Coordinates of C-alpha atoms and ligand atoms in Angstrom, one line a residue:
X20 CA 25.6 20.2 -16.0
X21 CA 28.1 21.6 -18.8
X22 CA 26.5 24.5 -20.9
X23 CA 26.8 22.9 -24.1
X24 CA 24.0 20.1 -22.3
X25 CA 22.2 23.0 -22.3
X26 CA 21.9 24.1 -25.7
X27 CA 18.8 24.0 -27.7
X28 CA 19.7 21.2 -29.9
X29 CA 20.7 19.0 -26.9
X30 CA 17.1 19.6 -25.3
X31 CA 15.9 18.8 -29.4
X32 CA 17.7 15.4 -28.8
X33 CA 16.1 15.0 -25.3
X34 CA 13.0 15.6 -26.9
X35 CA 13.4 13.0 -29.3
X36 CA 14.4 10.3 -27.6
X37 CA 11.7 11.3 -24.6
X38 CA 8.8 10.8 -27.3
X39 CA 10.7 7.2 -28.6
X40 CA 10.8 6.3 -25.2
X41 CA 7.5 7.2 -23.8
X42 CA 5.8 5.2 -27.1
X43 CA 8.3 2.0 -26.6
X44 CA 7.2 1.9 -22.6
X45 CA 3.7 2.6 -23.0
X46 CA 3.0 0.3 -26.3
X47 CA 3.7 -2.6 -23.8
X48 CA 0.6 -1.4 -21.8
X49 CA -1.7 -0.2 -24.3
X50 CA -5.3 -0.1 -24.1
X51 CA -4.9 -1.9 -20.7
X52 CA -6.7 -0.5 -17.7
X53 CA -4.7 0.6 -14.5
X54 CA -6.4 -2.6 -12.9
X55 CA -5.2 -4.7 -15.3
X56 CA -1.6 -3.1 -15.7
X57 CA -1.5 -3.3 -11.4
X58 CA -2.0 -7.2 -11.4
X59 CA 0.5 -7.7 -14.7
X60 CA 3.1 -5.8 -14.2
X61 CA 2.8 -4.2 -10.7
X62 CA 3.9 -1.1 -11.6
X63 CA 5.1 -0.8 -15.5
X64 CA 8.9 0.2 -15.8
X65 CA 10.5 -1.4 -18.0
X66 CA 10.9 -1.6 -22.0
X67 CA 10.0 -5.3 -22.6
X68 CA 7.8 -4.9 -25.6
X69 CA 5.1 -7.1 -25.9
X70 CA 1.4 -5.8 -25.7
X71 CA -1.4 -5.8 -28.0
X72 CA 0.8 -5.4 -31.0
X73 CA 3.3 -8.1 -29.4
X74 CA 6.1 -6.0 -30.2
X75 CA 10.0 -6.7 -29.7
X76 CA 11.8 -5.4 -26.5
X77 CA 12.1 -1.1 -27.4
X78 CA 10.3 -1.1 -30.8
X79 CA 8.3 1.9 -31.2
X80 CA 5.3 2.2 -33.0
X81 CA 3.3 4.5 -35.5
X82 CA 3.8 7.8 -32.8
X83 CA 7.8 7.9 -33.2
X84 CA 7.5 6.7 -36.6
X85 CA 5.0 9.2 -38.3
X86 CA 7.4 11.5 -36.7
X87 CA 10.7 10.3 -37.7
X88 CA 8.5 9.9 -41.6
X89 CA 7.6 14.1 -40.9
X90 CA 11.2 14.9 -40.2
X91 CA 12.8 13.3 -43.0
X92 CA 10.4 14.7 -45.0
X93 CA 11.6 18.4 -44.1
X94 CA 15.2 17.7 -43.9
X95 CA 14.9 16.8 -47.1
X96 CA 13.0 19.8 -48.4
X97 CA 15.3 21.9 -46.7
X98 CA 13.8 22.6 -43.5
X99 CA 10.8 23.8 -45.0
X100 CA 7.4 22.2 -44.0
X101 CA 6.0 21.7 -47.2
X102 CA 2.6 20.2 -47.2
X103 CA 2.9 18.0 -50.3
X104 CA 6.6 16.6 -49.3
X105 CA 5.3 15.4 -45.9
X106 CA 1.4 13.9 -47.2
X107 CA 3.8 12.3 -49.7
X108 CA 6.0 11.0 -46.9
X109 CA 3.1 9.6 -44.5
X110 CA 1.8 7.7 -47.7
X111 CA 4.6 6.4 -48.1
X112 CA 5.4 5.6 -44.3
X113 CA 1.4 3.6 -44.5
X114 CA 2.7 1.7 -47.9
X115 CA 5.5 0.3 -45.9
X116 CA 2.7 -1.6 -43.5
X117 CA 3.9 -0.1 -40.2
X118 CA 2.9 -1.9 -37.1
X119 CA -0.2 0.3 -36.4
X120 CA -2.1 3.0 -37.6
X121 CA -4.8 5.5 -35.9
X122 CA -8.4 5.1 -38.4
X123 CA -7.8 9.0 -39.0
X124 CA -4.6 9.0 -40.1
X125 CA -5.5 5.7 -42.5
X126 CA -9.0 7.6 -43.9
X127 CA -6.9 11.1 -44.2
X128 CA -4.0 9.5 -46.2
X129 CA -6.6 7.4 -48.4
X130 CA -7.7 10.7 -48.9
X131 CA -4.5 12.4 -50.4
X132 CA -4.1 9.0 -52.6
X133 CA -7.1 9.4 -54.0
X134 CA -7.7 13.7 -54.5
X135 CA -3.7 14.8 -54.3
X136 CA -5.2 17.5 -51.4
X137 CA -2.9 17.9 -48.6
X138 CA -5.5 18.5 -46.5
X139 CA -8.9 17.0 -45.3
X140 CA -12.1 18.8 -44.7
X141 CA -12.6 20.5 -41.7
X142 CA -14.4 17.8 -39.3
X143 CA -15.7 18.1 -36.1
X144 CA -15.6 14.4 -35.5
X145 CA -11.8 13.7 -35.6
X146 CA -10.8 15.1 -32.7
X147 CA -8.0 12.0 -32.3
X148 CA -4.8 12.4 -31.1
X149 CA -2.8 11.3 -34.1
X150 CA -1.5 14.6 -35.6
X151 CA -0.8 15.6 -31.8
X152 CA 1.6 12.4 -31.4
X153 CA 3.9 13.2 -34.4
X154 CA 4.4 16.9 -34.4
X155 CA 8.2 17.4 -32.3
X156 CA 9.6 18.0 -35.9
X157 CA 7.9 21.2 -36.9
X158 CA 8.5 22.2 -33.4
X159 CA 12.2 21.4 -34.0
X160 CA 12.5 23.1 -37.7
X161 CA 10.9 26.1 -36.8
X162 CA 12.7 26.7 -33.5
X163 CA 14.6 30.0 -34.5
X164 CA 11.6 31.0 -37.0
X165 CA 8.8 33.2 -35.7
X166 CA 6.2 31.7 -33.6
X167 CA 3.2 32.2 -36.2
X168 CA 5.6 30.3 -38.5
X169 CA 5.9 27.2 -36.0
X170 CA 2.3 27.3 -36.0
X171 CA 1.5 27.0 -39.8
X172 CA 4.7 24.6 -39.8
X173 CA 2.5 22.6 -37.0
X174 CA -1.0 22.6 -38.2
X175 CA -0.1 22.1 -42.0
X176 CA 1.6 18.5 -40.8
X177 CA -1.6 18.2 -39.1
X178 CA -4.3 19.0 -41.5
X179 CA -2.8 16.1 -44.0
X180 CA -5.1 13.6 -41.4
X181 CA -6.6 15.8 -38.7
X182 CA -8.8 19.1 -39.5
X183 CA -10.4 20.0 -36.1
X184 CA -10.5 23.1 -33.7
X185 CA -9.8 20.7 -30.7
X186 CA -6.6 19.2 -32.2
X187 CA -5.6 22.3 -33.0
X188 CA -5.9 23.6 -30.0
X189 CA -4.0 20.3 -28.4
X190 CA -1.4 21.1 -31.2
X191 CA -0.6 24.6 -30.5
X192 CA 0.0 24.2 -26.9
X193 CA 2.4 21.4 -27.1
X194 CA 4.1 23.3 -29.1
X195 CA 4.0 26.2 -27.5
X196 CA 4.9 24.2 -24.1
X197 CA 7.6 22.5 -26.2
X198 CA 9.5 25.9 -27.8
X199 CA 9.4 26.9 -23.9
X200 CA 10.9 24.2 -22.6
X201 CA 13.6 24.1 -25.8
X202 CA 14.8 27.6 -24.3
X203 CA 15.4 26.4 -21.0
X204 CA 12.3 27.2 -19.1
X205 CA 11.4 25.3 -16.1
X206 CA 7.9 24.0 -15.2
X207 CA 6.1 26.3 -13.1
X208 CA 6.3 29.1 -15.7
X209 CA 5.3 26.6 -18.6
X210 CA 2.5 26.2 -16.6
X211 CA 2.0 30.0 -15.9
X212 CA 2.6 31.6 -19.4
X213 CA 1.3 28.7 -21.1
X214 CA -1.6 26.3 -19.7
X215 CA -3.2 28.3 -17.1
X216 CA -4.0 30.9 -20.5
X217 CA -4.9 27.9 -22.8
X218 CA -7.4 26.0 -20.0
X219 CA -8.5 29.5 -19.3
X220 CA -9.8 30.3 -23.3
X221 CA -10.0 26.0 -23.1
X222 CA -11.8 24.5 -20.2
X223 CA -12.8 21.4 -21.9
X224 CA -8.7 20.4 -21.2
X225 CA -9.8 21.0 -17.5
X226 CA -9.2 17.5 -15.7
X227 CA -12.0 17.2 -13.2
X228 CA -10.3 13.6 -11.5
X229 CA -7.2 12.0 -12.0
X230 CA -7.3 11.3 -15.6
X231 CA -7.1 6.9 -16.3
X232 CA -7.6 5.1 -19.3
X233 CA -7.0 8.1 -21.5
X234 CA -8.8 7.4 -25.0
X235 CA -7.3 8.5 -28.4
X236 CA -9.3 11.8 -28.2
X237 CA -7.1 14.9 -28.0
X238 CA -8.7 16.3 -25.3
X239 CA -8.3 12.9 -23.2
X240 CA -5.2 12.8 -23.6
X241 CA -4.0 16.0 -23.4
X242 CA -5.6 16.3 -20.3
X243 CA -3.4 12.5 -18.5
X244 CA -0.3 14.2 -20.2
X245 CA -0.8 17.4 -18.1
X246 CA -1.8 15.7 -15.2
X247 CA 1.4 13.6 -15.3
X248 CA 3.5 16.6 -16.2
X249 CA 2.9 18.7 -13.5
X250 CA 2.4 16.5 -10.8
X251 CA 5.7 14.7 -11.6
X252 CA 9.5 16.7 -11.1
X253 CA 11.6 14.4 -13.3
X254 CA 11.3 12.4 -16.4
X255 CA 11.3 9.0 -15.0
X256 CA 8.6 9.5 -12.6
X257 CA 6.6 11.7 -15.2
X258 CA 6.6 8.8 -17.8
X259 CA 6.0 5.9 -15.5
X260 CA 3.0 7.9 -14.2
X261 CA 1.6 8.4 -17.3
X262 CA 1.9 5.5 -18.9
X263 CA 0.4 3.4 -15.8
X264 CA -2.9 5.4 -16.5
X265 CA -3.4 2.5 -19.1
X266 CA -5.6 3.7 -22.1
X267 CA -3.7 5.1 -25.0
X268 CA -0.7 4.6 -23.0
X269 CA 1.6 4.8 -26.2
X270 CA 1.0 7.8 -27.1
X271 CA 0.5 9.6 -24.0
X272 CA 3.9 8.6 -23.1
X273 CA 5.3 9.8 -26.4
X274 CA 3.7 13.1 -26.0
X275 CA 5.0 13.1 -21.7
X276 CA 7.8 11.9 -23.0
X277 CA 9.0 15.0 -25.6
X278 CA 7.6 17.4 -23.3
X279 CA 9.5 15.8 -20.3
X280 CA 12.5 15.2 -22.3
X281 CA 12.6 19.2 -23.5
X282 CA 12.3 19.9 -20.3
X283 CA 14.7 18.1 -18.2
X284 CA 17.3 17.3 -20.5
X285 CA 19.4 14.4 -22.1
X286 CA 21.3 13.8 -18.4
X287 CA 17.7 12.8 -17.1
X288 CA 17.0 10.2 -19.3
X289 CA 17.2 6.4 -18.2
X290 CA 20.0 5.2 -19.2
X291 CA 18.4 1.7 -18.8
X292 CA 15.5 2.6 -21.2
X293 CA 17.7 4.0 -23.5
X294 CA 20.0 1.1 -23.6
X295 CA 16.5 -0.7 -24.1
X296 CA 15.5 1.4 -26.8
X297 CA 16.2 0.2 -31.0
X298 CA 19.5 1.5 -31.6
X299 CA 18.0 2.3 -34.9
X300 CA 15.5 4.6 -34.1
X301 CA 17.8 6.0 -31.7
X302 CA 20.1 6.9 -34.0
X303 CA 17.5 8.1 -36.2
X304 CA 16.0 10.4 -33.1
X305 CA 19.1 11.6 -32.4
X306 CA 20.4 12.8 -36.0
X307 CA 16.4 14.4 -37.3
X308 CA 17.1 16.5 -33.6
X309 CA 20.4 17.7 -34.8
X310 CA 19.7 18.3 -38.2
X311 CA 16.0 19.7 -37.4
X312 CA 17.6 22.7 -35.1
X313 CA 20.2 22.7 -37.3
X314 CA 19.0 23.6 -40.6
X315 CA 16.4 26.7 -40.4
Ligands
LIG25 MN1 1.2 3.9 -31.4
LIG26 MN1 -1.5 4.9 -29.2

């Protein structure tokens, strides 16, 4: 591989495309149960669309686009994260009807319509995934910033819908995982300097059996992305394992799927899924990465 397919920005772009990827393959098995994915598909491999939301062959759905509505909204402040710029984007991203939406992220936006607050009370409750599913951009702005800056950058996006120590915790990691991975480091020590310490202070993100039919809590999920992860050497295999655990299988494979993509690269991406994929939001992936790493 050439350096330059090493760089940063080219891992940003392997990122981007890994969490479009991972949503457009595992919308198609959503809420389905291994079982049920087994005697349909065999195993699921393919973008095709379809599903519960009867999409179109490599449409993507509210995980890739909350995140593309985050990243225009700090390209166009400047690469800052700026709290009110991005509520005021994810409003606007729900006015425009997209094809689904998490009930936190719906009740947390209602909530900035109606009080102007960028962020919602602290609940112990909302422990959903949906701040964790759209959070590659701060990762991507704040990639030659200081780490405690990636982390307001992180949880400031997040606190718009989600206010909980759990998804926090989810967030953090990921992101910490993610900046990792950005630089060029390889799996075992993600898991060393990274996971191993967060399950330690963490051990509710301990898997106790192989993880199926992950639900939209953060600490379900988390726990089949890890799984996947590091049981898994390359992005294919990673994302088709994931995403045959059934459950929230959308956004399990967007969040494989950026962490996978950071980690092994643009070369190790299907070129059959990405052919597959909208060319629209491909193009879209592939310009926020740029212009995210790009900016700070
Ligand atoms: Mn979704
Ligand atoms: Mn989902």
């Amino acid at each position: 591989m050439s350096e330059a397919a090493t760089r940063p920005e080219r891992r940003a772009v392997a990122a981007y495309l890994g969490l479009a990827l991972g949503d457009a393959l595992g919308a198609t098995v959503e809420f389905m149960t291994p079982a049920e994915i087994r005697a349909t598909h065999g195993i699921h491999q393919k973008i095709v669309g379809g599903g519960w939301l009867r999409l179109k062959a490599g449409q993507v759905t509210d995980d890739t686009t909350m995140a593309l509505a985050l990243g225009e909204a700090i390209l166009g402040a400047g690469g800052r994260v700026e709290a009110q710029a991005v509520a005021q984007a994810f409003d606007a991203w729900m006015r425009a009807k997209p094809v689904d939406i998490g009930n936190t992220v719906r009740r947390g936006l209602l909530h900035y319509r109606h009080s102007g607050q960028t962020q919602v009370p602290l609940d112990e409750h909302a422990a959903g995934n949906g701040a964790l599913m759209r959070m590659l951009p701060a990762v991507l702005a704040t990639l030659n910033a200081d780490e405690t800056e990636m982390q307001r950058a992180c949880l400031v996006q997040a606190h718009i819908t989600h206010h909980n120590p759990l998804s926090d915790a989810a967030i953090l990691c990921v992101a910490r995982m993610l900046r990792r991975a950005l630089a060029g480091e390889d799996l075992p020590s993600l898991y060393a300097v990274e996971v191993l310490p967060f399950l330690q202070a963490h051990p509710v993100f301990v898997a106790r059996k192989r993880e199926e039919n992950p639900s939209g809590y953060v600490v379900d999920t988390l726990r089949a992305v890890l799984q996947a992860l590091f049981d898994n050497h390359d992005f294919e295999t990673t994302l088709i394992d994931v995403v045959n655990r059934g459950g929230d299988a959308d956004t399990t494979g967007a969040i494989t799927g950026m962490l996978a993509g950071a980690l092994y690269g643009e070369a190790a991406l299907p070129a059959r899924w990405l052919r597959a994929l909208d060319p629209v939001v491909r193009e879209r992936c592939v310009r926020q990465a740029v212009g995210l790493v790009g900016v700070y």
